[in-house]
PDB file of C-alpha atoms in Angstrom:
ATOM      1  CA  UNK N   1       9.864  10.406  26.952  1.00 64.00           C
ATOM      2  CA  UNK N   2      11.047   6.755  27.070  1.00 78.00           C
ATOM      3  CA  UNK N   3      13.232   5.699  24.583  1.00 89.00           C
ATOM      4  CA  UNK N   4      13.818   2.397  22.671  1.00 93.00           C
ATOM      5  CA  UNK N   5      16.845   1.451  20.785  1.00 95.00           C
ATOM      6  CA  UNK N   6      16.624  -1.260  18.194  1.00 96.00           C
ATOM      7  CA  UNK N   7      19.486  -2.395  15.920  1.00 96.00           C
ATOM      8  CA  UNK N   8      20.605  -3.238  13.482  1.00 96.00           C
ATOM      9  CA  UNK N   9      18.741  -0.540  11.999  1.00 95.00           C
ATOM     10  CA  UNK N  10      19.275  -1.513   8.430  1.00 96.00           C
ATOM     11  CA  UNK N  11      20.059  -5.048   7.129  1.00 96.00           C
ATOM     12  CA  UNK N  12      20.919  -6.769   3.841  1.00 97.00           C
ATOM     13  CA  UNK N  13      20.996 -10.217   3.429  1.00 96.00           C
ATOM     14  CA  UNK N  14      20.900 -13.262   1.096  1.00 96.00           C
ATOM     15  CA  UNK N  15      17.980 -15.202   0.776  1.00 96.00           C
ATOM     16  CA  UNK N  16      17.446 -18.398   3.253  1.00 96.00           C
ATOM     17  CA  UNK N  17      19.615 -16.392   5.675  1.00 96.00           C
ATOM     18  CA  UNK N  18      18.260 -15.906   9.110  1.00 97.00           C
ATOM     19  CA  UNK N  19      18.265 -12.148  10.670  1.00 97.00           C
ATOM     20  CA  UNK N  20      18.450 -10.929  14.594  1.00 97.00           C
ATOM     21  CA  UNK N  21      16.947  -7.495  15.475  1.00 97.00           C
ATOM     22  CA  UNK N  22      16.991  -6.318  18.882  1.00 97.00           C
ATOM     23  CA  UNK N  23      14.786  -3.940  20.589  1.00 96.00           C
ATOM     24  CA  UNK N  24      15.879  -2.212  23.651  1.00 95.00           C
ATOM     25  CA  UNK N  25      13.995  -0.484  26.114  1.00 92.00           C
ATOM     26  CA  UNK N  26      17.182   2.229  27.779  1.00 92.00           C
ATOM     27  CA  UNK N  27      15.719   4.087  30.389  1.00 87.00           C
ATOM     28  CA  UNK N  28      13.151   1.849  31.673  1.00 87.00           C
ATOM     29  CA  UNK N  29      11.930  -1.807  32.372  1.00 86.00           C
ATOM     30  CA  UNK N  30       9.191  -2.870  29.929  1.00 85.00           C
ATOM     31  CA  UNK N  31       7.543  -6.263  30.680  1.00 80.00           C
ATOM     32  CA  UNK N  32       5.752  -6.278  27.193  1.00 89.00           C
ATOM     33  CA  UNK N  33       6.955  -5.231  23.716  1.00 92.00           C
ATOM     34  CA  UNK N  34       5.728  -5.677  20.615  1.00 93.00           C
ATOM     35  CA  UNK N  35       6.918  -6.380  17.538  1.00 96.00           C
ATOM     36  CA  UNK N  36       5.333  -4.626  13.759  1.00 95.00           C
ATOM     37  CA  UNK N  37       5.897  -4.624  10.316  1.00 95.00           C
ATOM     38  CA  UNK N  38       5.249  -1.795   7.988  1.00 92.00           C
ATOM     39  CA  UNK N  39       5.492  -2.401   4.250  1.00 90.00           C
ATOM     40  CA  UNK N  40       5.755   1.199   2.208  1.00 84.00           C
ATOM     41  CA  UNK N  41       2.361   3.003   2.417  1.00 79.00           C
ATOM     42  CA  UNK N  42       0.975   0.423   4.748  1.00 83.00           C
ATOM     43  CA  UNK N  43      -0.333   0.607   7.897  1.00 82.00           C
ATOM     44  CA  UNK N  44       1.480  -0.727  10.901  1.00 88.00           C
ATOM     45  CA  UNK N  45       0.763  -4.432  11.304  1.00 90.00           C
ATOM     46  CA  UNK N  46       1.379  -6.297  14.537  1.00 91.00           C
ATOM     47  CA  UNK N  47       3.040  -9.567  14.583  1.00 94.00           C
ATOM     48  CA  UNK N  48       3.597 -10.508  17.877  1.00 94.00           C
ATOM     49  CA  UNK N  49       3.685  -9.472  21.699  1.00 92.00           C
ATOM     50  CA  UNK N  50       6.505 -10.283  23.547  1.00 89.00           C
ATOM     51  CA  UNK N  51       6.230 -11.016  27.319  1.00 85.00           C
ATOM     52  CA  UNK N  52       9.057 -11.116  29.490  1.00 83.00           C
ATOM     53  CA  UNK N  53       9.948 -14.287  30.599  1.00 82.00           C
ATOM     54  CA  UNK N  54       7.041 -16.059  28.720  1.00 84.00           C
ATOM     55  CA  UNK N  55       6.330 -17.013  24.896  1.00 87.00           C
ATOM     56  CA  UNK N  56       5.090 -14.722  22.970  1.00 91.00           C
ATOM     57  CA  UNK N  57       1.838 -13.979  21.852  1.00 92.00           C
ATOM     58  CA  UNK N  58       1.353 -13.994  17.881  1.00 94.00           C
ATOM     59  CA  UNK N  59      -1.403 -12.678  15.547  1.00 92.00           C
ATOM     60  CA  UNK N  60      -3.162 -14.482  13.131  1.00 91.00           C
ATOM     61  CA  UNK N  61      -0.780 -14.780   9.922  1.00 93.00           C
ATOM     62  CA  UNK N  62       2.084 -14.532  11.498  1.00 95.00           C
ATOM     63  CA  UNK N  63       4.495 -17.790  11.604  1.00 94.00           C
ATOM     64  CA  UNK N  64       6.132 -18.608  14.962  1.00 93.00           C
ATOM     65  CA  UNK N  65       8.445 -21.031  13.567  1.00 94.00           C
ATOM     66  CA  UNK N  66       9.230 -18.284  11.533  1.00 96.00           C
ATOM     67  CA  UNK N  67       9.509 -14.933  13.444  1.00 97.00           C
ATOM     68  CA  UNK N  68      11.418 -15.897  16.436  1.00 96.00           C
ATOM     69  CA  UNK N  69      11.148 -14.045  19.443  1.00 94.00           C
ATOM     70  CA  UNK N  70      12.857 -14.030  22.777  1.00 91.00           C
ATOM     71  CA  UNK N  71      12.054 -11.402  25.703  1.00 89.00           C
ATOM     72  CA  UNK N  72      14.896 -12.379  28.039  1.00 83.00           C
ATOM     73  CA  UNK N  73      14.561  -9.416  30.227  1.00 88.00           C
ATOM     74  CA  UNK N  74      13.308  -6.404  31.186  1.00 88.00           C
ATOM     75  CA  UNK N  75      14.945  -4.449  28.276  1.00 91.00           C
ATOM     76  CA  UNK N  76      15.537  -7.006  25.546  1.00 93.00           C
ATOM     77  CA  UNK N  77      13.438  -8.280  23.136  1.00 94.00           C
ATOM     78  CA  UNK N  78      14.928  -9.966  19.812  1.00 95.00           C
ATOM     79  CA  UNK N  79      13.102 -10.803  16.935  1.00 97.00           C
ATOM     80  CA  UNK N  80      14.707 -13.636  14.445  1.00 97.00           C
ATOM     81  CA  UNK N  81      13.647 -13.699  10.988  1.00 97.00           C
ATOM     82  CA  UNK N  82      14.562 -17.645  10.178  1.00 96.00           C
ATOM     83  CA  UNK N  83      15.206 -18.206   6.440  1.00 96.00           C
ATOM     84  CA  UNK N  84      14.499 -15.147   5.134  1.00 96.00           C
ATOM     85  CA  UNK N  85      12.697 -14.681   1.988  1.00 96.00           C
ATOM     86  CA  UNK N  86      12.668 -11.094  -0.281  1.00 96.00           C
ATOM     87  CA  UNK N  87       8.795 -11.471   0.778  1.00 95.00           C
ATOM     88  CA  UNK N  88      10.208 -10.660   4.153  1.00 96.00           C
ATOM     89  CA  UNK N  89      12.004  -7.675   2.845  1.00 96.00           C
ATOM     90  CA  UNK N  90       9.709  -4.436   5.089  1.00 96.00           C
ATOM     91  CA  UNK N  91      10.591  -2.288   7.987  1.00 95.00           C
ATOM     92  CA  UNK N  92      10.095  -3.820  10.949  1.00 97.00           C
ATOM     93  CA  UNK N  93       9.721  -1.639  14.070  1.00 96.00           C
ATOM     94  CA  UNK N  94       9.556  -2.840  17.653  1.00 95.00           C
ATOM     95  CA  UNK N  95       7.993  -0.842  20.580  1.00 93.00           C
ATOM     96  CA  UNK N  96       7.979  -1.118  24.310  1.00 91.00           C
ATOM     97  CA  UNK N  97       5.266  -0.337  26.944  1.00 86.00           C
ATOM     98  CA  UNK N  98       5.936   2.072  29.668  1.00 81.00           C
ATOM     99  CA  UNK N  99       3.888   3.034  32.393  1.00 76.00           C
ATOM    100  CA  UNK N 100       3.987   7.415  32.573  1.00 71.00           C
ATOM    101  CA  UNK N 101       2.225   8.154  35.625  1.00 73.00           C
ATOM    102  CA  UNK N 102      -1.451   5.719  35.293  1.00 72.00           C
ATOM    103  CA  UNK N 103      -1.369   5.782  31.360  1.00 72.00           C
ATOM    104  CA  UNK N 104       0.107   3.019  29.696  1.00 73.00           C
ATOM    105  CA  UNK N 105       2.137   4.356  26.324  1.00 78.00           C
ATOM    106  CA  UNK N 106       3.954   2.941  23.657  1.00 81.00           C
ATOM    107  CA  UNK N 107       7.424   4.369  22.551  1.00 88.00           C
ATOM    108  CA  UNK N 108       9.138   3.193  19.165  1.00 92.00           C
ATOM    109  CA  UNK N 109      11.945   2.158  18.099  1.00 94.00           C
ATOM    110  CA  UNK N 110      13.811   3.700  15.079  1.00 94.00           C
ATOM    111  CA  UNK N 111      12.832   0.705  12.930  1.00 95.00           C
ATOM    112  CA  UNK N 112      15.194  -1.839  11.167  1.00 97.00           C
ATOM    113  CA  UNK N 113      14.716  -2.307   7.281  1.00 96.00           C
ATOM    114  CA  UNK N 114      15.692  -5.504   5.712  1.00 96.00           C
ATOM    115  CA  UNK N 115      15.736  -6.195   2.475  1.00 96.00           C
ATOM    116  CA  UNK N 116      16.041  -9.655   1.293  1.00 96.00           C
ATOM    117  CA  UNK N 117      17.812 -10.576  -2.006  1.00 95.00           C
TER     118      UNK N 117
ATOM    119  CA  UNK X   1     -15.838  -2.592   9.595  1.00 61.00           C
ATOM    120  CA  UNK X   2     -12.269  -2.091  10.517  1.00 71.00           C
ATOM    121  CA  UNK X   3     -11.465  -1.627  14.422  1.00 87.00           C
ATOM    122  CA  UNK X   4      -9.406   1.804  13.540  1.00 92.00           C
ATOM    123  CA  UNK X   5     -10.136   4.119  10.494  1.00 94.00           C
ATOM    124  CA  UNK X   6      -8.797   6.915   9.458  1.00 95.00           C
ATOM    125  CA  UNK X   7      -8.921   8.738   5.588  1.00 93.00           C
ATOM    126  CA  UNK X   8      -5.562   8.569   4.549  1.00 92.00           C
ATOM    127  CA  UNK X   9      -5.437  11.926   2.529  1.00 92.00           C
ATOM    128  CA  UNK X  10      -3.582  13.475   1.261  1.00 94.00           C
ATOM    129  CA  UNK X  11      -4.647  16.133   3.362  1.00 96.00           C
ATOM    130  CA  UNK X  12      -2.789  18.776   0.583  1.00 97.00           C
ATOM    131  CA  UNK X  13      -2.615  22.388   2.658  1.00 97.00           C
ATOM    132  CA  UNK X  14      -1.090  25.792   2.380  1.00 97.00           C
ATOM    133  CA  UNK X  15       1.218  26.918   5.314  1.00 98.00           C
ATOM    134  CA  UNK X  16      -0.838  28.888   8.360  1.00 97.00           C
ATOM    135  CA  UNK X  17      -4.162  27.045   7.267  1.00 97.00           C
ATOM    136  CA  UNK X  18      -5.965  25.070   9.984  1.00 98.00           C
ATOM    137  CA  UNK X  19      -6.306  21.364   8.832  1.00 97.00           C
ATOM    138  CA  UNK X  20      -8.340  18.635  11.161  1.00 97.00           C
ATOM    139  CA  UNK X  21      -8.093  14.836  11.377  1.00 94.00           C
ATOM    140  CA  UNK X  22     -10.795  11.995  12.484  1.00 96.00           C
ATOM    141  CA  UNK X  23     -10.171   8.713  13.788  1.00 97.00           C
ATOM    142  CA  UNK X  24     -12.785   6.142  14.125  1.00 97.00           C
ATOM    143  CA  UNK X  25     -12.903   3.098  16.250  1.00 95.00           C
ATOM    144  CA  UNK X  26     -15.372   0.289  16.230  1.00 93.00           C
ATOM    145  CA  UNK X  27     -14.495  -1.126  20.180  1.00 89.00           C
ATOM    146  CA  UNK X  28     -16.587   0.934  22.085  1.00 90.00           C
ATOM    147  CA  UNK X  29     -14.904  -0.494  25.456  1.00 87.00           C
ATOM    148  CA  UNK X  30     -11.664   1.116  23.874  1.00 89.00           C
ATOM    149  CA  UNK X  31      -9.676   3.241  26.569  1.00 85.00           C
ATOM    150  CA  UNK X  32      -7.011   4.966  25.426  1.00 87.00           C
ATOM    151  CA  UNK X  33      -6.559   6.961  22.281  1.00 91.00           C
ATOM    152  CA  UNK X  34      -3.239   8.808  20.893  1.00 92.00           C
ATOM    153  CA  UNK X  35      -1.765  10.330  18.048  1.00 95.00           C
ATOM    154  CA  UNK X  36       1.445   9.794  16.382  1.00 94.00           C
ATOM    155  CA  UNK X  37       3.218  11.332  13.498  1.00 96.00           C
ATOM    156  CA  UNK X  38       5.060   9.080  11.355  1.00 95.00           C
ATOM    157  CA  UNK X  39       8.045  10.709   9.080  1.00 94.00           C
ATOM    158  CA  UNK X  40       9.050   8.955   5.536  1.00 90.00           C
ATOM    159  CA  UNK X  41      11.143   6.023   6.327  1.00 86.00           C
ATOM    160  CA  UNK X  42      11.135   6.580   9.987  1.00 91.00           C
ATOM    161  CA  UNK X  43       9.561   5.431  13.160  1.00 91.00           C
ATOM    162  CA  UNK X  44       5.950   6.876  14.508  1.00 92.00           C
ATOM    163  CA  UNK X  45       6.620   9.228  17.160  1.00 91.00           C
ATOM    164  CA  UNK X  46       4.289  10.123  19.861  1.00 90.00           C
ATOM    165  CA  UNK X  47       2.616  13.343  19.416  1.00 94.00           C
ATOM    166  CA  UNK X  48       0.356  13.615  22.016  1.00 92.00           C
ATOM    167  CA  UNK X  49      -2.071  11.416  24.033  1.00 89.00           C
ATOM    168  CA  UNK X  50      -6.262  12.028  23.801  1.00 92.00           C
ATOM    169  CA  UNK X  51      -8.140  12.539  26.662  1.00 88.00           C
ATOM    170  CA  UNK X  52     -11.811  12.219  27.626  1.00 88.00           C
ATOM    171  CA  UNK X  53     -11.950  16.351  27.955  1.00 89.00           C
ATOM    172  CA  UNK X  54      -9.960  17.041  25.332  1.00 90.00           C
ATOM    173  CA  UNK X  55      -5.914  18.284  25.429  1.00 94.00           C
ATOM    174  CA  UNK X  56      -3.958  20.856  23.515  1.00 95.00           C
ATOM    175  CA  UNK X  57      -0.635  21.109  23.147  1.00 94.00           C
ATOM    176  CA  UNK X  58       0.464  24.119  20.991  1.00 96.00           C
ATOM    177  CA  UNK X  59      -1.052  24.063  17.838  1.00 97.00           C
ATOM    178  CA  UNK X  60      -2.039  20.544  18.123  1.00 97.00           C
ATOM    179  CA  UNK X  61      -5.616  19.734  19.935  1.00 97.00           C
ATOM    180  CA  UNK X  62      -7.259  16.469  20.668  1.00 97.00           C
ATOM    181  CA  UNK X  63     -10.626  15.700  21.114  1.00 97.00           C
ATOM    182  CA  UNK X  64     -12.397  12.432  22.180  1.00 96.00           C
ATOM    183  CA  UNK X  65     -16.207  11.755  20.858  1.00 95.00           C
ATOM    184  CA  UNK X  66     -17.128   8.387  22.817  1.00 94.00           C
ATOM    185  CA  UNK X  67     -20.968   8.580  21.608  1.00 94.00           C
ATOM    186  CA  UNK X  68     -20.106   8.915  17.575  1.00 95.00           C
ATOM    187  CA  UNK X  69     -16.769   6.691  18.038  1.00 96.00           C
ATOM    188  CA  UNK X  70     -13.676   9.217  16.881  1.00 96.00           C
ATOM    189  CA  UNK X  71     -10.924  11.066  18.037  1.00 97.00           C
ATOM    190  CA  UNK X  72      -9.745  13.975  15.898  1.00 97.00           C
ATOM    191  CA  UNK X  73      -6.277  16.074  15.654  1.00 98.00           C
ATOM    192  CA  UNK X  74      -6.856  19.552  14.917  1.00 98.00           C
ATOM    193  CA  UNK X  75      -3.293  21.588  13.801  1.00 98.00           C
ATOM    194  CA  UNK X  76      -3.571  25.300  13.550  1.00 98.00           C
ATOM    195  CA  UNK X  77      -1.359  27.538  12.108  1.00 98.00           C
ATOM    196  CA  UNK X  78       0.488  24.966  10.093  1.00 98.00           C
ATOM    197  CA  UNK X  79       4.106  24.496   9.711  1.00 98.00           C
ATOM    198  CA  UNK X  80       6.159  22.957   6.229  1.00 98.00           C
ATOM    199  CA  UNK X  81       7.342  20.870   9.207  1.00 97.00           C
ATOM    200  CA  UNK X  82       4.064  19.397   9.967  1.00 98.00           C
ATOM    201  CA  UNK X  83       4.468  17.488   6.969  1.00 97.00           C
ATOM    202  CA  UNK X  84       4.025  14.043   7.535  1.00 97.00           C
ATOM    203  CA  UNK X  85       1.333  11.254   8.000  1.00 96.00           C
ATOM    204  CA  UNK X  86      -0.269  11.208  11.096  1.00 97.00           C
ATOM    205  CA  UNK X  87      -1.269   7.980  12.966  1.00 95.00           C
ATOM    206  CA  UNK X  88      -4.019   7.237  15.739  1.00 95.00           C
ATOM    207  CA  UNK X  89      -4.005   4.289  17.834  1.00 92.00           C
ATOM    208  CA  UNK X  90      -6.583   2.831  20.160  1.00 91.00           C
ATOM    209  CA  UNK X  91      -5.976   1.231  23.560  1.00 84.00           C
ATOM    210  CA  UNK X  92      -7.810  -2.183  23.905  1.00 71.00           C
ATOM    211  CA  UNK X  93      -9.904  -2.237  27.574  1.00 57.00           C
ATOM    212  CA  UNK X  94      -9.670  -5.187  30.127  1.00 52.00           C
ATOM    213  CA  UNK X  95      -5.814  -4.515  31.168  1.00 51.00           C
ATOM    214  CA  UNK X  96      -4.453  -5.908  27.972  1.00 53.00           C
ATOM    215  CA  UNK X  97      -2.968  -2.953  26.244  1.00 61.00           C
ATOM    216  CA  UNK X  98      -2.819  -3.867  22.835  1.00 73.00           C
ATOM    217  CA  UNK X  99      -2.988  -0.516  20.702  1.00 81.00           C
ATOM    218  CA  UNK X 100      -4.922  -1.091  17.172  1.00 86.00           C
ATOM    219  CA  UNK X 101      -3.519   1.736  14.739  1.00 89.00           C
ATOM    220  CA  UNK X 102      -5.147   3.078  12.003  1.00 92.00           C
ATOM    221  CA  UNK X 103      -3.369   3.662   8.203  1.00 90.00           C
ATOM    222  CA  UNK X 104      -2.475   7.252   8.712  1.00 94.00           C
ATOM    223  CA  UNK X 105      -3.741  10.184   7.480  1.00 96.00           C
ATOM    224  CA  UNK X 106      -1.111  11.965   5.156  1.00 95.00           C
ATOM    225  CA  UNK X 107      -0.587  15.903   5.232  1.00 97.00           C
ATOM    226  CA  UNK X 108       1.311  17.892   3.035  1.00 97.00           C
ATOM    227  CA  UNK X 109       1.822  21.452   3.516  1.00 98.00           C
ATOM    228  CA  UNK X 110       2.898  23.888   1.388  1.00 96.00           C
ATOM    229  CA  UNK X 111       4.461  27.500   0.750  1.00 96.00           C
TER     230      UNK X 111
END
Protein backbone atom coordinates (compact mmCIF):
# COMPACT_ATOMS: atom_id res chain seq x y z
CA UNK A 1 0.00 0.00 0.00
CA UNK A 2 0.87 3.74 -0.01
CA UNK A 3 2.83 4.93 2.61
CA UNK A 4 3.04 8.24 4.59
CA UNK A 5 5.87 9.40 6.64
CA UNK A 6 5.29 12.04 9.26
CA UNK A 7 7.92 13.37 11.69
CA UNK A 8 8.84 14.26 14.20
CA UNK A 9 7.14 11.39 15.54
CA UNK A 10 7.41 12.34 19.15
CA UNK A 11 7.82 15.90 20.53
CA UNK A 12 8.36 17.63 23.89
CA UNK A 13 8.12 21.07 24.35
CA UNK A 14 7.65 24.05 26.71
CA UNK A 15 4.56 25.73 26.90
CA UNK A 16 3.89 28.91 24.45
CA UNK A 17 6.34 27.14 22.11
CA UNK A 18 5.21 26.61 18.61
CA UNK A 19 5.61 22.89 17.00
CA UNK A 20 6.10 21.76 13.07
CA UNK A 21 4.94 18.23 12.07
CA UNK A 22 5.26 17.12 8.65
CA UNK A 23 3.35 14.59 6.80
CA UNK A 24 4.74 13.02 3.78
CA UNK A 25 3.14 11.18 1.20
CA UNK A 26 6.63 8.78 -0.33
CA UNK A 27 5.46 6.85 -3.04
CA UNK A 28 2.78 8.89 -4.43
CA UNK A 29 1.29 12.44 -5.14
CA UNK A 30 -1.65 13.22 -2.83
CA UNK A 31 -3.54 16.48 -3.62
CA UNK A 32 -5.50 16.28 -0.23
CA UNK A 33 -4.39 15.28 3.29
CA UNK A 34 -5.81 15.56 6.33
CA UNK A 35 -4.84 16.31 9.47
CA UNK A 36 -6.46 14.36 13.14
CA UNK A 37 -6.07 14.34 16.60
CA UNK A 38 -6.60 11.43 18.86
CA UNK A 39 -6.60 11.99 22.61
CA UNK A 40 -6.13 8.39 24.62
CA UNK A 41 -9.35 6.31 24.21
CA UNK A 42 -10.83 8.80 21.84
CA UNK A 43 -11.95 8.57 18.63
CA UNK A 44 -10.11 10.10 15.74
CA UNK A 45 -11.12 13.74 15.35
CA UNK A 46 -10.50 15.71 12.18
CA UNK A 47 -9.12 19.10 12.26
CA UNK A 48 -8.48 20.15 9.01
CA UNK A 49 -8.11 19.19 5.19
CA UNK A 50 -5.28 20.27 3.50
CA UNK A 51 -5.42 21.04 -0.27
CA UNK A 52 -2.50 21.42 -2.29
CA UNK A 53 -1.83 24.67 -3.31
CA UNK A 54 -4.97 26.16 -1.56
CA UNK A 55 -5.95 26.98 2.23
CA UNK A 56 -7.09 24.56 4.06
CA UNK A 57 -10.32 23.53 5.00
CA UNK A 58 -11.01 23.43 8.94
CA UNK A 59 -13.76 21.85 11.11
CA UNK A 60 -15.78 23.45 13.45
CA UNK A 61 -13.60 23.89 16.79
CA UNK A 62 -10.65 23.91 15.36
CA UNK A 63 -8.52 27.37 15.42
CA UNK A 64 -6.79 28.38 12.16
CA UNK A 65 -4.77 30.96 13.71
CA UNK A 66 -3.86 28.26 15.75
CA UNK A 67 -3.20 24.97 13.81
CA UNK A 68 -1.23 26.15 10.93
CA UNK A 69 -1.18 24.34 7.89
CA UNK A 70 0.69 24.52 4.65
CA UNK A 71 0.26 21.89 1.65
CA UNK A 72 3.12 23.14 -0.52
CA UNK A 73 3.15 20.20 -2.76
CA UNK A 74 2.21 17.11 -3.82
CA UNK A 75 3.86 15.25 -0.86
CA UNK A 76 4.09 17.80 1.93
CA UNK A 77 1.77 18.85 4.25
CA UNK A 78 2.94 20.60 7.67
CA UNK A 79 0.91 21.22 10.46
CA UNK A 80 2.14 24.14 13.06
CA UNK A 81 0.90 24.05 16.46
CA UNK A 82 1.43 28.05 17.37
CA UNK A 83 1.84 28.59 21.14
CA UNK A 84 1.33 25.46 22.37
CA UNK A 85 -0.59 24.79 25.41
CA UNK A 86 -0.43 21.17 27.63
CA UNK A 87 -4.26 21.24 26.37
CA UNK A 88 -2.61 20.61 23.07
CA UNK A 89 -0.64 17.77 24.43
CA UNK A 90 -2.53 14.39 22.02
CA UNK A 91 -1.32 12.37 19.14
CA UNK A 92 -1.80 13.91 16.18
CA UNK A 93 -1.82 11.76 13.02
CA UNK A 94 -1.91 13.01 9.45
CA UNK A 95 -3.14 10.93 6.42
CA UNK A 96 -2.99 11.28 2.69
CA UNK A 97 -5.49 10.32 -0.09
CA UNK A 98 -4.48 8.02 -2.81
CA UNK A 99 -6.30 6.94 -5.65
CA UNK A 100 -5.82 2.58 -5.88
CA UNK A 101 -7.35 1.75 -9.03
CA UNK A 102 -11.23 3.86 -8.86
CA UNK A 103 -11.35 3.74 -4.93
CA UNK A 104 -10.20 6.59 -3.15
CA UNK A 105 -8.24 5.36 0.30
CA UNK A 106 -6.68 6.88 3.08
CA UNK A 107 -3.17 5.73 4.35
CA UNK A 108 -1.73 6.99 7.83
CA UNK A 109 0.92 8.24 9.06
CA UNK A 110 2.75 6.80 12.15
CA UNK A 111 1.41 9.67 14.29
CA UNK A 112 3.46 12.37 16.20
CA UNK A 113 2.74 12.73 20.07
CA UNK A 114 3.36 15.96 21.73
CA UNK A 115 3.18 16.60 24.97
CA UNK A 116 3.13 20.05 26.21
CA UNK A 117 4.65 21.06 29.61
CA UNK B 1 -27.57 10.48 16.16
CA UNK B 2 -23.92 10.29 15.42
CA UNK B 3 -22.89 9.97 11.56
CA UNK B 4 -20.59 6.71 12.50
CA UNK B 5 -21.28 4.29 15.47
CA UNK B 6 -19.76 1.60 16.54
CA UNK B 7 -19.92 -0.30 20.37
CA UNK B 8 -16.65 0.13 21.59
CA UNK B 9 -16.34 -3.24 23.57
CA UNK B 10 -14.43 -4.65 24.91
CA UNK B 11 -15.16 -7.35 22.72
CA UNK B 12 -13.22 -9.87 25.56
CA UNK B 13 -12.64 -13.42 23.45
CA UNK B 14 -10.84 -16.69 23.76
CA UNK B 15 -8.30 -17.56 20.93
CA UNK B 16 -10.02 -19.65 17.76
CA UNK B 17 -13.55 -18.11 18.70
CA UNK B 18 -15.37 -16.24 15.92
CA UNK B 19 -16.08 -12.60 17.10
CA UNK B 20 -18.22 -10.01 14.71
CA UNK B 21 -18.29 -6.20 14.55
CA UNK B 22 -21.16 -3.58 13.34
CA UNK B 23 -20.75 -0.24 12.12
CA UNK B 24 -23.55 2.11 11.68
CA UNK B 25 -23.82 5.17 9.59
CA UNK B 26 -26.52 7.76 9.52
CA UNK B 27 -25.57 9.32 5.64
CA UNK B 28 -27.37 7.12 3.60
CA UNK B 29 -25.65 8.75 0.34
CA UNK B 30 -22.37 7.39 2.07
CA UNK B 31 -20.07 5.48 -0.54
CA UNK B 32 -17.33 3.97 0.71
CA UNK B 33 -16.87 1.97 3.85
CA UNK B 34 -13.48 0.38 5.39
CA UNK B 35 -12.03 -1.06 8.28
CA UNK B 36 -8.97 -0.29 10.12
CA UNK B 37 -7.22 -1.72 13.07
CA UNK B 38 -5.69 0.64 15.34
CA UNK B 39 -2.70 -0.77 17.75
CA UNK B 40 -2.03 1.00 21.36
CA UNK B 41 -0.15 4.11 20.72
CA UNK B 42 0.07 3.62 17.06
CA UNK B 43 -1.43 4.69 13.82
CA UNK B 44 -4.83 2.97 12.27
CA UNK B 45 -3.83 0.73 9.62
CA UNK B 46 -5.93 -0.31 6.79
CA UNK B 47 -7.35 -3.67 7.11
CA UNK B 48 -9.44 -4.09 4.39
CA UNK B 49 -11.94 -2.06 2.28
CA UNK B 50 -16.07 -3.03 2.28
CA UNK B 51 -17.75 -3.65 -0.68
CA UNK B 52 -21.38 -3.62 -1.83
CA UNK B 53 -21.15 -7.74 -2.22
CA UNK B 54 -19.24 -8.31 0.49
CA UNK B 55 -15.11 -9.21 0.59
CA UNK B 56 -13.04 -11.64 2.57
CA UNK B 57 -9.73 -11.62 3.11
CA UNK B 58 -8.49 -14.56 5.28
CA UNK B 59 -10.16 -14.69 8.35
CA UNK B 60 -11.43 -11.26 8.06
CA UNK B 61 -14.97 -10.72 6.07
CA UNK B 62 -16.84 -7.60 5.30
CA UNK B 63 -20.24 -7.10 4.69
CA UNK B 64 -22.22 -3.98 3.57
CA UNK B 65 -26.14 -3.65 4.70
CA UNK B 66 -27.24 -0.34 2.74
CA UNK B 67 -31.11 -0.87 3.75
CA UNK B 68 -30.43 -1.21 7.82
CA UNK B 69 -27.27 1.30 7.56
CA UNK B 70 -24.04 -0.98 8.84
CA UNK B 71 -21.08 -2.57 7.81
CA UNK B 72 -19.77 -5.40 9.96
CA UNK B 73 -16.16 -7.21 10.36
CA UNK B 74 -16.47 -10.73 11.02
CA UNK B 75 -12.81 -12.48 12.29
CA UNK B 76 -12.78 -16.21 12.48
CA UNK B 77 -10.47 -18.28 14.01
CA UNK B 78 -8.95 -15.60 16.15
CA UNK B 79 -5.41 -14.83 16.73
CA UNK B 80 -3.68 -13.18 20.33
CA UNK B 81 -2.52 -10.95 17.45
CA UNK B 82 -5.87 -9.75 16.54
CA UNK B 83 -5.79 -7.87 19.58
CA UNK B 84 -6.49 -4.46 19.03
CA UNK B 85 -9.38 -1.90 18.47
CA UNK B 86 -10.82 -1.93 15.29
CA UNK B 87 -12.00 1.23 13.42
CA UNK B 88 -14.66 1.79 10.51
CA UNK B 89 -14.79 4.76 8.46
CA UNK B 90 -17.36 6.04 6.02
CA UNK B 91 -16.72 7.75 2.68
CA UNK B 92 -18.81 11.00 2.29
CA UNK B 93 -20.71 10.94 -1.49
CA UNK B 94 -20.60 13.94 -3.98
CA UNK B 95 -16.65 13.62 -4.83
CA UNK B 96 -15.58 15.06 -1.55
CA UNK B 97 -13.94 12.22 0.21
CA UNK B 98 -14.04 13.08 3.64
CA UNK B 99 -14.04 9.69 5.71
CA UNK B 100 -16.19 10.03 9.15
CA UNK B 101 -14.68 7.29 11.61
CA UNK B 102 -16.32 5.77 14.24
CA UNK B 103 -14.70 5.27 18.12
CA UNK B 104 -13.48 1.78 17.61
CA UNK B 105 -14.55 -1.27 18.74
CA UNK B 106 -11.90 -2.87 21.17
CA UNK B 107 -11.04 -6.74 21.07
CA UNK B 108 -9.09 -8.60 23.34
CA UNK B 109 -8.26 -12.10 22.83
CA UNK B 110 -7.09 -14.47 24.98
CA UNK B 111 -5.26 -17.95 25.65
Amino acid sequence: GAVVSQHPSRVICKSGTSVKIECRSLDFQATTMFWYRQFPKQSLMLMATSNEGSKATYEQGVEKDKFLINHASLTLSTLTVTSAHPEDSSFYICSARARIGSTDTQYFGPGTRLTVL
Amino acid sequence: RKEVEQDPGPFNVPEGATVAFNCTYSNSASQSFFWYRQDCRKEPKLLMSVYSSGNEDGRFTAQLNRASQYISLLIRDSKLSDSATYLCAVGSSGGSYIPTFGRGTSLIVHP
